[in-house]
Amino acid sequence: MKLFKERAAGGVIAVNKSKPNGLLRANRNEKFGVCEPEYDASLTKVGVCLYVLSGRLVYSVKPGGTAGNYSCPSNFNCCGTVFLYSIICPLNKKGDRIMSNEKIPYKIYLEENELPRQWYNVRADMKNKPAPLLNPATHQPCTLEELSHVFCTALAKQELDDTTPYIDIPQEIIDFYKMYRPAPLVRAYCLEKALGTPAKIYYKFEGNNTSGSHKLNSAIAQAYYAKKQGLKGVTTETGAGQWGTALSMACAYLGLDCKVFMVKCSYEQKPFRREVMRTYGANVTPSPSMETEVGKKINAEFPGTTGSLGCAISEAVECATTHEGYRYVLGSVLSQVLLHQTVIGLETKTACEKYGIKPDMIIGCAGGGSNLGGLISPFMGEKLRGEADYEFIAVEPASCPSLTRGVYAYDFCDTGAVCPLAKMYTLGSTFIPSANHAGGLRYHGMSSVLSQLYHDGYMTARSVEQTSVFAAAEQFARTEGILPAPESSHAIRVAIDEAMKCKETGEEKTILFGLTGTGYFDMVAYQKFNDHEMSDYIPTDEELKVSMDRMPKVD
């Protein structure tokens, strides 16, 4: 079959001139006048107008046809001379008009009716599923009954479900989301200009709520299921305080009691974050405390310790399991939390498709993995299914480098060794970051989902020193006008580094990163940086070996 190609301002169409009822085909391998070349891979629906020499419109394919093949009507003379044709209304996969011929706005906002109605479970598309949680006593996979002693039953079911790709979001949660979602996807024009880079930089901003971070996305979900189960309240841990703040907000909204164990150094460094939690009715205790048996044990073993997330988790779990009508909820690490956080990536993907944006790389900070997992999951799903390719970069602190220097093995999720065992990249559950570490992301391990994806080569990881992180944070604040959380600033650091590489090479890469929240309650850390009192501490191999040698032995 001989194809005749012509070019016009509207695009490239291949026309079969050999016979009537031939094929009219949009060539996805060439640049369209209304589409950026990087968008071609996701172009699925187009509208096409075809004109003949006389100027009479003889054929119009309405938007909604499948990209690639169009059948000419029987009354169309395919042997006529084509001189003009145009793609008049390109659509994305959902049938919405692509605005790629318009200037990308500084902020892309979705409508309320574009809020995700389902969470996406990336495990369903993973060939190698994350290893199951193990009962620490038997080293056998945890059952629903066992997990339900610690978590709400509905959440335990979500934790165990690695086959259902989409899970409906209850309407009550969607209604709560509407108070602060959809969150904007922002084009960092000011940062691009300051850097002098040809790269296009975007960030998904999750700080438009009182908690100041993305944590509210899962807090309301977990509180909702606790309320629906008829519980009195929930217990949890918090590091820098964003998760504790988010959970206290969700519990206040639903009328639940909230008990928070806050890492001691953060409790002391961030008193205002603590007071926000108390304002929303939460009971906040510095961890490790003398209120729990495990807290007393940790204090005896590590006198003067400033605490860790692992310590706080142990205390929260003990508190939940020893008080009737309470369950434990977690702000990161668990698969159920990553599931809830996929609203971030789903919104981002919808916004990108509206404007024909395809990221070359997606960057996120990594502590336990909730923000990173939530942002990348829908894009990772495309990569796993072979539909598109992206570069995923996890960024962690050099002082707590679980991905870049940890081991992939079963370990306790908490310091007190009361939680199930998870197979993850870990530094050992007894690892406690240096007291001078101010940038958050203090967890000793990593999400089992992200650990498996990292182990299988679907993503890479980098560790960065905190002084360079805060330098990037201030550069971002002075150009984009948002004071970023220290955690988010890890992603900013690598995004800037990648943009500067593009400046050197001349590449026009599209960089997307997650701005997880604001840093208004992190001013002690910013003060230390501005006063040149902040230092970088990187644990030695010998120090890491001490905690790794204490990990459980699992066959």
Short mmCIF file of C-alpha atoms in Angstrom, two decimals, residues 7 44 66 105 183 207 227 378 428 507 526:
data_model
loop_
_atom_site.label_atom_id
_atom_site.label_comp_id
_atom_site.label_asym_id
_atom_site.label_seq_id
_atom_site.Cartn_x
_atom_site.Cartn_y
_atom_site.Cartn_z
CA ARG A 7 3.08 18.68 5.39
CA THR A 44 -4.71 8.75 21.51
CA THR A 66 -8.72 6.08 17.77
CA PRO A 105 0.19 28.77 33.11
CA ALA A 183 -3.58 20.87 44.62
CA GLY A 207 1.25 22.63 51.25
CA LYS A 227 -14.57 6.09 62.83
CA PRO A 378 0.53 6.40 38.34
CA GLY A 428 18.62 -1.56 61.10
CA GLU A 507 19.04 19.57 26.85
CA TYR A 526 16.71 27.53 58.97
#
